[in-house]
Structures are given as structure tokens and as C-alpha cells.
């Protein structure tokens, strides 16, 4: 087997040094009846070429997003990732290092994390950020738990326009923690009245911006209403590129900002691995979940970086830790940070502007089709259309024509009849004028 | 001298004491400032299209007008920045990385290549299911391998890492108990357990009751039995445990816990020692997470991502979280919502993450498993155990082995052998850095003093192990001979001297700020 260096002679010599006659003597603590006699009922070792052939056959059964006009978003977005990013994250020293427990030989990873934390704080308009969470949804659930710790309150108001999967992750994580949740119905076009639901027992309000339909809103009034009652505002961002154009959650008064960072530097990967961004105010830093990298000096007085404030974490605090998270999304955070460095503020703003311009163009084009109505007046790169027929059959018909046209809202909100005719459509810089024309033509054909 | 004036005699003199370079660089070791110090908001390393002149705005009055504070670098500058930073890292590709409990084994690049096939990397989690049949097939195939390896009937694929898997397993346990109308309150956790275990139990609303270890480094069965009662929801056991030992009473422990109506969670972080040798399903286990980023070699990436699928017993299988793959007549689909799941007879406890789990890690892990095959999987476990015992046998005469062997895939020592030397476990680790090796895990598990947990994995050749052993022996001898400075000042030869972690925590600086930078340059002047 190509990955195993020992020869039979090596093994024999090593067993002799250990002082046993055969390998199973080392397994003597395994209950005798449980030790397997033969091999598992699985195929035997195979060559690189054969593995490649088998896996490529599976991959070929999927429609790669880049092979068709592609407009699916709702929490994951197809952006162009510069070749430099994928090259750099495959450097052995980044790819095959563990969590930086020995800072003297991990300054590469640590400096990247320090830069990443600074980038995330700047992007979200907050004071501090951690070294990443698993993804946007788990970061959101952690934010809810953190708000309960900060406020010592147990009631959380959830916007109805939160991505339903995010909502479900929050509800699952809150099942046995004594928290209660105020749920709201989705409002594709209307304003939600969240302010009136905040009372002096409320720990936090959770709002997504842009929301799951694509709506952008000014959250300042909700922030004010929350702060008036001593509650925190948690803002969720699933399309991080929007922050290159839209007023930051921090500037609108957010206390905790959580985001899915996949859009920057990371591919779609069928849902993972992604990278959760988590940012908050300095004063709450000791209540934050996850790893933090901080600046310090070495014995020569040279600036360097270490993991810090670990008394919040499970390996020190055990059952009193702020979270159980250990392994996070280090390499995805690196990809995010490299891509962000390549973009810079200028590039990010341009990227965001292109995304928005494309979405506006497509929204206008598609809403010219008879019977199609744009439901989201104010949006970034994703919008929702109401169709004159059910979106499920439309999505299927478009797929038949080789167009992946968006997410039918009945998939995200099953059983809610009001969603049947809604489709949410995302546009990024990867879409071309030809894609738009193809979409319009196909939509007309299907609806006629 | 030759005719061009190039000296032909080798330089002979050693560097004078205290010589430093003007640049701060040391040959191949290049200093690198922060992007905030070298980049600018007007620089970019990407060429994006021009904005059409007709572009209209639909963001209302929500434009971001103030400066964001994100510096850019051009592509060549960016390449250098990160390449230079990478050179300050140690990596498994460069040498032995014997971090106990972390299973730092070789990361085959075939797996990277497979994960990047557009049919896996460039598919969206919300694509119509008819367009991702191969992806669902891959998840189902990996699930099959995991079930066969563990001898368990079901597996939940969505957890994002080990700790998330623990959470999944404990939530399934709690949901199962709640369904019986018997939620219970306590979870038993051995004192040698990883910190994620008690943290997870607490997140599921349980109180944590610690079980002591025996002199032999295993769960104290008598103490365990004394703590059992009808309020015990579960035990969270690590097997092989974090001392590198197989819990030989495992079957009796499972029976005892089941006997009072509790369930058995196994932390599977150490599956590498037993895959293809013994199946957790034959040991009475109800749930166990598998760290694909340990046992199945998906690269650790300097801190993740990982993946933590959880195998489940018949009892717990119905409670697995959403979403999951369903196979009907060769066609794959996803149960994403409770009604779909209930139609399959399931009672999911909820949802753990937005999408379907760590697909990129699934591809890598399956590629790794297929390469090994059933024969290679068993051989890998045997070699991992062989290597750890070889280290144990080669060092136990001069270091203090904490427990009687044989060990499984990791060898645990404590600091008794350093008594009166003035050298600590930390010093020993830092001296190993000077020798060009990554240190072992230190100060974990908590059950022995000054723990040194060495896990070589099956990837290390005998030659590498012999070199490691020989260097370790020399270090130990030097410590015992009173060469204290070699240790207390270590590392002497790493890119950085020892870093002040106390100062970092006392006054946390968690981001770059322009003011900080100003004070830095003022101090430099
Ligand atoms: C014994 C043990 N349990 C649990 C974990 C947690 O796994 P993860 O870091 O993937 O969350 C680890 C790894 O760090 C471990 O070593």
C-alpha cells in the first residue's frame, strides 16, 4: 500500500524490539471475541488511477455550476476565485499543519489569523472577530447562545426572513438550554414588525441582511429598539460580498455580526466546508466562542502571534466553556483572507458593484416577462420573483433546458402555500449577458 | 582569487557573537509585515470588468460610504506575502508531527485532486437533486464504508468536526430519552476525556459527572458503577482512551450503562488505532463520531476544516438530524424537512448546519479509504499501533511511561523523569522544536503530571522513528545532565523565540489598528 512505509522486515524488527511475537499481542486489551479475524467486507486496496476513475465517474453524474447558466444562491454563492488562492492554500505548510499549538513554528498560520480577524472586523464594522466558526449557520446559533450569556436573558426574537436552515440550527441548539424563541412568518415584500416584539426579557433579535429573499433593510430602528430594552442585535449575513457595497451591520448598530464567508475565496463544495465569520464588540470578547489569535512579543521582544484568551475554551474550561468548538475552518479562513487581500477595498467594492449591477439587469429583464413580478424592491445580488405558476415545475422545466435558475421558496419553506410561486434568483460576476438572455428566453418559453 | 575576482577559498570564520542582519531576515527566513502595513486600499490584485455606464442602484440609502479598511496587494506581492508566511510554519509534509490525539498522518494529494473535480467542488447545495445524483451517491458510499468499518447500522453525515459530532450524538441520545419520556440529567465523563466532551454534554443541558481513572489509566469500573443511576443519560467514553489505552472493560461498561437505561457515547477521535481490528458496534456503543480529519487524513489546514460523521445504533438511528440521503430504487434524494423524514419513519432531533455536511472532506476521506481498501485499513491501524509501541519500547527506560503497555496508537509519558532537572514538559517540547521536530501533545490528558502524548501514526518510516527516538534520547540525557539552558531558553533556532502568552492574554490585541501601528513605529524609532 503506497502510503505505508514499512517493509515486512521493518515490522519484524520492530516487534522484536517491543518484545512481542506478533502484532495481535499489542491488541491484547481488546476483548478476545471482538477482535476481527479477517478483513472488513469492503473492496481491497487499489491504485491511484483506479480511485481516480471511480470518483470521476461519480463526479460526472453531477451538473457543475460552471457548465450551465447558473443562478442559485440562498446561502452559498458562486464567485470567481483567483488561481492564486487555490495555489497558496495548497502549500504544504498551510495545508498540512495542525492548529497552531506551538506558536514558534506556526507564525505563518497565526499571522494569517490575526490578519483574518482584522479583515472580518473591518468588513462587518465591528471591533473584534474570532478565528472562524464552522459556517454561517453554526456561527448564528453560537451568537444566540452568546447573547444569552451577555444579557443573562433567555428569549430570542427571530426574523421570519432568516434563512430557514439557519433558523432551524438556532432552534436545535436551543432545544435544551432553557431558551425561548419568538418565531415570525416570512414576509417576502412586507415590513416585519420586530421592534414591538422586543421586551425587557429579550436577549437578542436575529435579523438577516440581505434576507433570504434578497431584501435589504436599514436595521438601525431595530437596533435602537433592542438597545432601548437592553437586548442585543445579531445581524446575519449570508452573502459577504454585499458588505463591499451595503452599509455595515456595525454602522447600523449590530452587537454581534455573523456571516457565511464562503463567497470570498471558497467554492460551492455542495455545502461545505465553508467558513463562519463571527464579530462583536470589544467589551463582549470574553463571552465569544471559538479561537482567538492575539499579538504578543517573543523573548527577544520581536512581535509575534499566539492563540489567546483560551480560558473561554473547552480545553481549559470544560463544561463551563463558551462553546464546545475545537477544530474550526482554518484553511477556509486562509482562502478568505488571501482572496480579500487580492481584492483589497477597491476590488471588493468593484466586485460588489458588478454583482449588484448584474442582479438589477436580470431582475428588470425577467420582470418584463408577462406575469412575472419582482417582489424585492431593494436588494443586493439576489432577488425574488413571483411567477404565474408554481416554482417547482418552473425550476424543473428550466433544469430540463439546462438552466439552473434559482431556488424555489417552497423548498426552503415547505408547506407554506404562499411560497409556491416564488423563486429566488442570485447573480454574481460569473454570469454573462448570454446567461441572462438564455434565462429570459427559457422563462418565456416555459411560461407561454 | 580567480581572474574574475571571485574568491575561491571557502570562508572559514564563524559569525561573530551577536551578529544580526540589517534587514532582520536570516537567509531563507524572511520577515514579513502585516498586510495592513504593506497594502493599500487603492491596490488590487484582481482585474474585474468595468461597471456598465447604465448601472442603476437598488440598494436605497444603504450605500457603504465610509472607508472599510481593507488593504489590497497586487498578485505578485500577494504571492510573496503568503509564501513567506507559509515558510514560518511546520507541517506534516516537512517532518514528523507526533501530536497525540490529533493523528497527523500523511495527506495524499490524490485526495486534493479528487475534491477539486468540478463535479464535486462546483456544485451548489440547493441545486435540484436530479443534478447532483453523483454527489448524493458519494455521500451514501462514504456512509457505507463508515458503517462497515464501525459495525454500526446508521450514520449522520452533517456534523462539521469532532465536537459537532459529539453534539450530534448527545442530541440524538437526549431526543431518544425524551421520546421515552425520561430525559435524565447526568452525563458521566472520565477525567481523561477531551475538553469537548464535557462542553458538549453541557450544551445539551446535562450536568457533567466526572469518573476517576484507575492506576492503570482506564475508567474505574467500580467508581463508574457507583455513579450509575436512573438519572444517567449517557457515558461519554473515549476508546482507545486519551492515555492511548484500550478500555478493556468496554463491554462491561456498556452493559452497566444500558442496565440503568443510559446510552453509550464513544469519542471516536482515536479510531485510527482500531479500524479493521475491532468494530465499535461489537462493543455496545450507541453513538460515535469519526474525525475524518484525523483517521481518514483530510488535511488539518492549520485548524480545520474537519468533518465529524456520527455512527448510530438501531436505538438512536431514527433520531439522526436533517438532512439525510435516502435511496429509492437506485435514485438518491435528500430528506430535508421533518415531514419527509417522518415518511421514512425517522424522528430527527433537528438540524445541525445549513447544508449537508463537509462534502469536500467526504471526497477526500473516501478517496483515502478506497486507496487503502479493507486490507490497507487494517494494516494502517496495525502500523499505527506498532509505531507507538516501538516508541514506547525505545524510550521507556529513560522517560517515565505513565501506564503499563501495550499502548494503542499513542504513547503517554509524564514528567517524573524530569524531576529535579529544572526542565519542564514545555521546555522539552521547545527543545524538540530546535531539533526540527514538531513536539508531542503536552499537558493533555489531564490525568498525569506534565503529560507528553506521542502519536507517530502509520505514516512514519522506521528510519524516521529511529531518528526521532535517538534525538529524544539525547535530549533526555542532556536534561538529566543539567544542560538546562538548552531547554529553558528554547527554541533557540526557530523563526521566533518563546512567545509571551501571558502578556497576550492580559492585554489582548486581537486585531491591527492604525493607532497600534503608530505606537509600533514610534517604539522602533
Ligand atoms: C479525543 C478528542 N476528542 C474530541 C476532539 C474534538 O474534535 P474536533 O477538533 O474535530 O472538534 C479531539 C480533537 O481535537 C480529540 O482529540
PDB file of N, CA, C and O and ligand atoms in Angstrom, chain A residues 98-99 101 134 291 314 324-328, chain B residues 100-103 160-166 192-197 238 240-242 267-270 289-294 300 306-308 410 444, ligand 1:
ATOM      1  N   UNK A  98      -1.214  21.496  11.844  1.00  0.00           N
ATOM      2  CA  UNK A  98      -2.332  21.396  12.779  1.00  0.00           C
ATOM      3  C   UNK A  98      -2.642  22.792  13.319  1.00  0.00           C
ATOM      4  O   UNK A  98      -1.996  23.781  12.958  1.00  0.00           O
ATOM      5  N   UNK A  99      -3.662  22.883  14.132  1.00  0.00           N
ATOM      6  CA  UNK A  99      -3.952  24.109  14.876  1.00  0.00           C
ATOM      7  C   UNK A  99      -2.648  24.615  15.523  1.00  0.00           C
ATOM      8  O   UNK A  99      -1.887  23.809  16.047  1.00  0.00           O
ATOM      9  N   UNK A 101      -0.661  25.155  17.961  1.00  0.00           N
ATOM     10  CA  UNK A 101      -0.423  24.991  19.396  1.00  0.00           C
ATOM     11  C   UNK A 101       1.006  25.361  19.792  1.00  0.00           C
ATOM     12  O   UNK A 101       1.281  25.619  20.953  1.00  0.00           O
ATOM     13  N   UNK A 134     -17.557  27.028  12.104  1.00  0.00           N
ATOM     14  CA  UNK A 134     -17.732  26.050  11.016  1.00  0.00           C
ATOM     15  C   UNK A 134     -18.351  26.701   9.773  1.00  0.00           C
ATOM     16  O   UNK A 134     -17.891  26.508   8.669  1.00  0.00           O
ATOM     17  N   UNK A 291     -11.752  30.180  18.689  1.00  0.00           N
ATOM     18  CA  UNK A 291     -10.363  30.562  18.920  1.00  0.00           C
ATOM     19  C   UNK A 291     -10.140  32.029  18.607  1.00  0.00           C
ATOM     20  O   UNK A 291     -10.780  32.596  17.719  1.00  0.00           O
ATOM     21  N   UNK A 314     -13.064  25.107  25.573  1.00  0.00           N
ATOM     22  CA  UNK A 314     -13.348  23.793  26.163  1.00  0.00           C
ATOM     23  C   UNK A 314     -12.125  23.106  26.755  1.00  0.00           C
ATOM     24  O   UNK A 314     -12.222  22.429  27.764  1.00  0.00           O
ATOM     25  N   UNK A 324     -18.349  24.374  22.570  1.00  0.00           N
ATOM     26  CA  UNK A 324     -17.553  23.145  22.519  1.00  0.00           C
ATOM     27  C   UNK A 324     -16.647  23.126  21.296  1.00  0.00           C
ATOM     28  O   UNK A 324     -15.935  22.153  21.066  1.00  0.00           O
ATOM     29  N   UNK A 325     -16.645  24.185  20.492  1.00  0.00           N
ATOM     30  CA  UNK A 325     -15.900  24.126  19.221  1.00  0.00           C
ATOM     31  C   UNK A 325     -14.399  23.966  19.469  1.00  0.00           C
ATOM     32  O   UNK A 325     -13.839  24.544  20.395  1.00  0.00           O
ATOM     33  N   UNK A 326     -13.775  23.169  18.618  1.00  0.00           N
ATOM     34  CA  UNK A 326     -12.336  22.927  18.718  1.00  0.00           C
ATOM     35  C   UNK A 326     -11.793  23.166  17.310  1.00  0.00           C
ATOM     36  O   UNK A 326     -11.510  24.311  16.946  1.00  0.00           O
ATOM     37  N   UNK A 327     -11.721  22.135  16.475  1.00  0.00           N
ATOM     38  CA  UNK A 327     -11.380  22.341  15.066  1.00  0.00           C
ATOM     39  C   UNK A 327     -12.385  23.328  14.470  1.00  0.00           C
ATOM     40  O   UNK A 327     -13.587  23.197  14.687  1.00  0.00           O
ATOM     41  N   UNK A 328     -11.877  24.324  13.711  1.00  0.00           N
ATOM     42  CA  UNK A 328     -12.811  25.274  13.092  1.00  0.00           C
ATOM     43  C   UNK A 328     -12.662  25.221  11.572  1.00  0.00           C
ATOM     44  O   UNK A 328     -12.674  24.143  10.995  1.00  0.00           O
TER      45      UNK A 328
ATOM     46  N   UNK B 100      -0.177  13.869  19.937  1.00  0.00           N
ATOM     47  CA  UNK B 100      -1.101  12.854  20.409  1.00  0.00           C
ATOM     48  C   UNK B 100      -2.528  13.331  20.333  1.00  0.00           C
ATOM     49  O   UNK B 100      -2.816  14.492  20.608  1.00  0.00           O
ATOM     50  N   UNK B 101      -3.425  12.422  19.936  1.00  0.00           N
ATOM     51  CA  UNK B 101      -4.854  12.684  19.836  1.00  0.00           C
ATOM     52  C   UNK B 101      -5.219  13.377  18.520  1.00  0.00           C
ATOM     53  O   UNK B 101      -6.393  13.523  18.217  1.00  0.00           O
ATOM     54  N   UNK B 102      -4.228  13.825  17.757  1.00  0.00           N
ATOM     55  CA  UNK B 102      -4.522  14.610  16.558  1.00  0.00           C
ATOM     56  C   UNK B 102      -4.330  13.823  15.268  1.00  0.00           C
ATOM     57  O   UNK B 102      -4.784  14.244  14.210  1.00  0.00           O
ATOM     58  N   UNK B 103      -3.640  12.682  15.342  1.00  0.00           N
ATOM     59  CA  UNK B 103      -3.470  11.796  14.185  1.00  0.00           C
ATOM     60  C   UNK B 103      -3.004  12.546  12.946  1.00  0.00           C
ATOM     61  O   UNK B 103      -3.688  12.622  11.931  1.00  0.00           O
ATOM     62  N   UNK B 160     -19.823  18.949  11.454  1.00  0.00           N
ATOM     63  CA  UNK B 160     -18.732  19.658  10.785  1.00  0.00           C
ATOM     64  C   UNK B 160     -17.352  19.347  11.340  1.00  0.00           C
ATOM     65  O   UNK B 160     -16.353  19.731  10.752  1.00  0.00           O
ATOM     66  N   UNK B 161     -17.285  18.766  12.520  1.00  0.00           N
ATOM     67  CA  UNK B 161     -15.994  18.400  13.112  1.00  0.00           C
ATOM     68  C   UNK B 161     -16.299  17.479  14.276  1.00  0.00           C
ATOM     69  O   UNK B 161     -17.475  17.172  14.541  1.00  0.00           O
ATOM     70  N   UNK B 162     -15.259  17.055  14.990  1.00  0.00           N
ATOM     71  CA  UNK B 162     -15.453  16.115  16.078  1.00  0.00           C
ATOM     72  C   UNK B 162     -16.413  16.629  17.139  1.00  0.00           C
ATOM     73  O   UNK B 162     -17.349  15.937  17.541  1.00  0.00           O
ATOM     74  N   UNK B 163     -16.193  17.853  17.586  1.00  0.00           N
ATOM     75  CA  UNK B 163     -17.032  18.393  18.654  1.00  0.00           C
ATOM     76  C   UNK B 163     -18.484  18.515  18.199  1.00  0.00           C
ATOM     77  O   UNK B 163     -19.417  18.277  18.971  1.00  0.00           O
ATOM     78  N   UNK B 164     -18.675  18.845  16.937  1.00  0.00           N
ATOM     79  CA  UNK B 164     -20.028  18.947  16.381  1.00  0.00           C
ATOM     80  C   UNK B 164     -20.655  17.556  16.325  1.00  0.00           C
ATOM     81  O   UNK B 164     -21.856  17.394  16.535  1.00  0.00           O
ATOM     82  N   UNK B 165     -19.828  16.549  16.056  1.00  0.00           N
ATOM     83  CA  UNK B 165     -20.289  15.167  16.068  1.00  0.00           C
ATOM     84  C   UNK B 165     -20.707  14.729  17.464  1.00  0.00           C
ATOM     85  O   UNK B 165     -21.722  14.067  17.650  1.00  0.00           O
ATOM     86  N   UNK B 166     -19.924  15.126  18.450  1.00  0.00           N
ATOM     87  CA  UNK B 166     -20.300  14.812  19.835  1.00  0.00           C
ATOM     88  C   UNK B 166     -21.670  15.406  20.137  1.00  0.00           C
ATOM     89  O   UNK B 166     -22.533  14.763  20.746  1.00  0.00           O
ATOM     90  N   UNK B 192     -10.072  11.723  32.053  1.00  0.00           N
ATOM     91  CA  UNK B 192      -9.085  11.827  30.980  1.00  0.00           C
ATOM     92  C   UNK B 192      -9.698  12.348  29.674  1.00  0.00           C
ATOM     93  O   UNK B 192      -8.994  12.533  28.692  1.00  0.00           O
ATOM     94  N   UNK B 193     -11.011  12.601  29.648  1.00  0.00           N
ATOM     95  CA  UNK B 193     -11.673  12.976  28.394  1.00  0.00           C
ATOM     96  C   UNK B 193     -11.175  14.316  27.863  1.00  0.00           C
ATOM     97  O   UNK B 193     -10.731  15.184  28.614  1.00  0.00           O
ATOM     98  N   UNK B 194     -11.309  14.455  26.564  1.00  0.00           N
ATOM     99  CA  UNK B 194     -11.024  15.719  25.891  1.00  0.00           C
ATOM    100  C   UNK B 194     -12.032  16.766  26.362  1.00  0.00           C
ATOM    101  O   UNK B 194     -13.180  16.438  26.653  1.00  0.00           O
ATOM    102  N   UNK B 195     -11.622  18.028  26.376  1.00  0.00           N
ATOM    103  CA  UNK B 195     -12.478  19.110  26.858  1.00  0.00           C
ATOM    104  C   UNK B 195     -13.790  19.255  26.108  1.00  0.00           C
ATOM    105  O   UNK B 195     -14.778  19.741  26.648  1.00  0.00           O
ATOM    106  N   UNK B 196     -13.804  18.824  24.845  1.00  0.00           N
ATOM    107  CA  UNK B 196     -15.044  18.934  24.085  1.00  0.00           C
ATOM    108  C   UNK B 196     -16.140  18.065  24.682  1.00  0.00           C
ATOM    109  O   UNK B 196     -17.317  18.402  24.547  1.00  0.00           O
ATOM    110  N   UNK B 197     -15.789  16.962  25.344  1.00  0.00           N
ATOM    111  CA  UNK B 197     -16.823  16.063  25.878  1.00  0.00           C
ATOM    112  C   UNK B 197     -17.675  16.743  26.943  1.00  0.00           C
ATOM    113  O   UNK B 197     -18.893  16.828  26.790  1.00  0.00           O
ATOM    114  N   UNK B 238     -13.978   7.602  25.684  1.00  0.00           N
ATOM    115  CA  UNK B 238     -13.081   7.661  24.537  1.00  0.00           C
ATOM    116  C   UNK B 238     -12.368   6.314  24.463  1.00  0.00           C
ATOM    117  O   UNK B 238     -11.816   5.875  25.467  1.00  0.00           O
ATOM    118  N   UNK B 240      -9.914   3.856  21.713  1.00  0.00           N
ATOM    119  CA  UNK B 240      -8.926   3.891  22.767  1.00  0.00           C
ATOM    120  C   UNK B 240      -8.950   5.246  23.468  1.00  0.00           C
ATOM    121  O   UNK B 240      -9.257   6.253  22.846  1.00  0.00           O
ATOM    122  N   UNK B 241      -8.598   5.249  24.753  1.00  0.00           N
ATOM    123  CA  UNK B 241      -8.753   6.474  25.524  1.00  0.00           C
ATOM    124  C   UNK B 241      -7.577   7.433  25.288  1.00  0.00           C
ATOM    125  O   UNK B 241      -6.647   7.129  24.537  1.00  0.00           O
ATOM    126  N   UNK B 242      -7.647   8.584  25.923  1.00  0.00           N
ATOM    127  CA  UNK B 242      -6.655   9.622  25.637  1.00  0.00           C
ATOM    128  C   UNK B 242      -5.303   9.323  26.281  1.00  0.00           C
ATOM    129  O   UNK B 242      -4.353  10.075  26.081  1.00  0.00           O
ATOM    130  N   UNK B 267     -16.276   8.706  22.046  1.00  0.00           N
ATOM    131  CA  UNK B 267     -15.488   9.692  21.309  1.00  0.00           C
ATOM    132  C   UNK B 267     -14.545   8.887  20.419  1.00  0.00           C
ATOM    133  O   UNK B 267     -13.671   8.172  20.904  1.00  0.00           O
ATOM    134  N   UNK B 268     -14.760   9.018  19.108  1.00  0.00           N
ATOM    135  CA  UNK B 268     -14.018   8.179  18.160  1.00  0.00           C
ATOM    136  C   UNK B 268     -12.757   8.824  17.620  1.00  0.00           C
ATOM    137  O   UNK B 268     -12.229   8.389  16.590  1.00  0.00           O
ATOM    138  N   UNK B 269     -12.254   9.845  18.318  1.00  0.00           N
ATOM    139  CA  UNK B 269     -11.064  10.544  17.821  1.00  0.00           C
ATOM    140  C   UNK B 269      -9.903   9.581  17.589  1.00  0.00           C
ATOM    141  O   UNK B 269      -9.024   9.850  16.779  1.00  0.00           O
ATOM    142  N   UNK B 270      -9.919   8.448  18.307  1.00  0.00           N
ATOM    143  CA  UNK B 270      -8.789   7.525  18.219  1.00  0.00           C
ATOM    144  C   UNK B 270      -9.086   6.271  17.420  1.00  0.00           C
ATOM    145  O   UNK B 270      -8.432   5.239  17.588  1.00  0.00           O
ATOM    146  N   UNK B 289     -18.549   9.595  17.066  1.00  0.00           N
ATOM    147  CA  UNK B 289     -18.158  10.441  15.942  1.00  0.00           C
ATOM    148  C   UNK B 289     -16.829   9.959  15.384  1.00  0.00           C
ATOM    149  O   UNK B 289     -16.034   9.326  16.087  1.00  0.00           O
ATOM    150  N   UNK B 290     -16.633  10.267  14.138  1.00  0.00           N
ATOM    151  CA  UNK B 290     -15.385   9.913  13.457  1.00  0.00           C
ATOM    152  C   UNK B 290     -14.786  11.203  12.928  1.00  0.00           C
ATOM    153  O   UNK B 290     -15.441  11.927  12.181  1.00  0.00           O
ATOM    154  N   UNK B 291     -13.563  11.503  13.332  1.00  0.00           N
ATOM    155  CA  UNK B 291     -12.917  12.712  12.816  1.00  0.00           C
ATOM    156  C   UNK B 291     -12.282  12.349  11.470  1.00  0.00           C
ATOM    157  O   UNK B 291     -11.205  11.751  11.445  1.00  0.00           O
ATOM    158  N   UNK B 292     -12.949  12.716  10.389  1.00  0.00           N
ATOM    159  CA  UNK B 292     -12.380  12.385   9.067  1.00  0.00           C
ATOM    160  C   UNK B 292     -11.032  13.081   8.899  1.00  0.00           C
ATOM    161  O   UNK B 292     -10.179  12.606   8.161  1.00  0.00           O
ATOM    162  N   UNK B 293     -10.847  14.201   9.601  1.00  0.00           N
ATOM    163  CA  UNK B 293      -9.591  14.953   9.509  1.00  0.00           C
ATOM    164  C   UNK B 293      -8.496  14.335  10.364  1.00  0.00           C
ATOM    165  O   UNK B 293      -7.402  14.869  10.423  1.00  0.00           O
ATOM    166  N   UNK B 294      -8.786  13.255  11.044  1.00  0.00           N
ATOM    167  CA  UNK B 294      -7.725  12.534  11.748  1.00  0.00           C
ATOM    168  C   UNK B 294      -7.571  11.186  11.048  1.00  0.00           C
ATOM    169  O   UNK B 294      -6.667  10.991  10.248  1.00  0.00           O
ATOM    170  N   UNK B 300      -5.449  18.953   7.985  1.00  0.00           N
ATOM    171  CA  UNK B 300      -5.968  19.760   9.081  1.00  0.00           C
ATOM    172  C   UNK B 300      -5.932  21.259   8.801  1.00  0.00           C
ATOM    173  O   UNK B 300      -6.552  22.055   9.506  1.00  0.00           O
ATOM    174  N   UNK B 306     -12.707  20.283   9.375  1.00  0.00           N
ATOM    175  CA  UNK B 306     -12.754  18.856   9.619  1.00  0.00           C
ATOM    176  C   UNK B 306     -14.084  18.320   9.135  1.00  0.00           C
ATOM    177  O   UNK B 306     -14.760  18.949   8.318  1.00  0.00           O
ATOM    178  N   UNK B 307     -14.434  17.145   9.624  1.00  0.00           N
ATOM    179  CA  UNK B 307     -15.768  16.590   9.402  1.00  0.00           C
ATOM    180  C   UNK B 307     -15.965  15.533  10.469  1.00  0.00           C
ATOM    181  O   UNK B 307     -15.024  14.803  10.776  1.00  0.00           O
ATOM    182  N   UNK B 308     -17.161  15.472  11.031  1.00  0.00           N
ATOM    183  CA  UNK B 308     -17.378  14.566  12.163  1.00  0.00           C
ATOM    184  C   UNK B 308     -18.622  13.711  12.067  1.00  0.00           C
ATOM    185  O   UNK B 308     -19.464  13.752  12.960  1.00  0.00           O
ATOM    186  N   UNK B 410      -0.846   5.630  20.563  1.00  0.00           N
ATOM    187  CA  UNK B 410      -0.093   6.747  21.126  1.00  0.00           C
ATOM    188  C   UNK B 410       0.537   6.334  22.446  1.00  0.00           C
ATOM    189  O   UNK B 410       0.002   5.496  23.164  1.00  0.00           O
ATOM    190  N   UNK B 444      -1.793  17.219  28.133  1.00  0.00           N
ATOM    191  CA  UNK B 444      -3.058  16.530  27.895  1.00  0.00           C
ATOM    192  C   UNK B 444      -2.722  15.073  27.649  1.00  0.00           C
ATOM    193  O   UNK B 444      -1.770  14.806  26.911  1.00  0.00           O
TER     194      UNK B 444
HETATM  195  C1  LIG C   1     -10.059  12.936  21.992  1.00  0.00           C
HETATM  196  C2  LIG C   1     -10.651  14.058  21.193  1.00  0.00           C
HETATM  197  N1  LIG C   1     -11.978  14.277  21.243  1.00  0.00           N
HETATM  198  C3  LIG C   1     -12.570  15.257  20.536  1.00  0.00           C
HETATM  199  C4  LIG C   1     -11.843  16.102  19.734  1.00  0.00           C
HETATM  200  C5  LIG C   1     -12.543  17.217  19.033  1.00  0.00           C
HETATM  201  O1  LIG C   1     -12.538  17.080  17.655  1.00  0.00           O
HETATM  202  P1  LIG C   1     -12.604  18.351  16.710  1.00  0.00           P
HETATM  203  O2  LIG C   1     -11.386  19.155  16.943  1.00  0.00           O
HETATM  204  O3  LIG C   1     -12.676  17.775  15.351  1.00  0.00           O
HETATM  205  O4  LIG C   1     -13.830  19.108  17.055  1.00  0.00           O
HETATM  206  C6  LIG C   1     -10.447  15.901  19.650  1.00  0.00           C
HETATM  207  C7  LIG C   1      -9.596  16.722  18.759  1.00  0.00           C
HETATM  208  O5  LIG C   1      -9.174  17.775  18.938  1.00  0.00           O
HETATM  209  C8  LIG C   1      -9.846  14.870  20.408  1.00  0.00           C
HETATM  210  O6  LIG C   1      -8.529  14.678  20.361  1.00  0.00           O
END
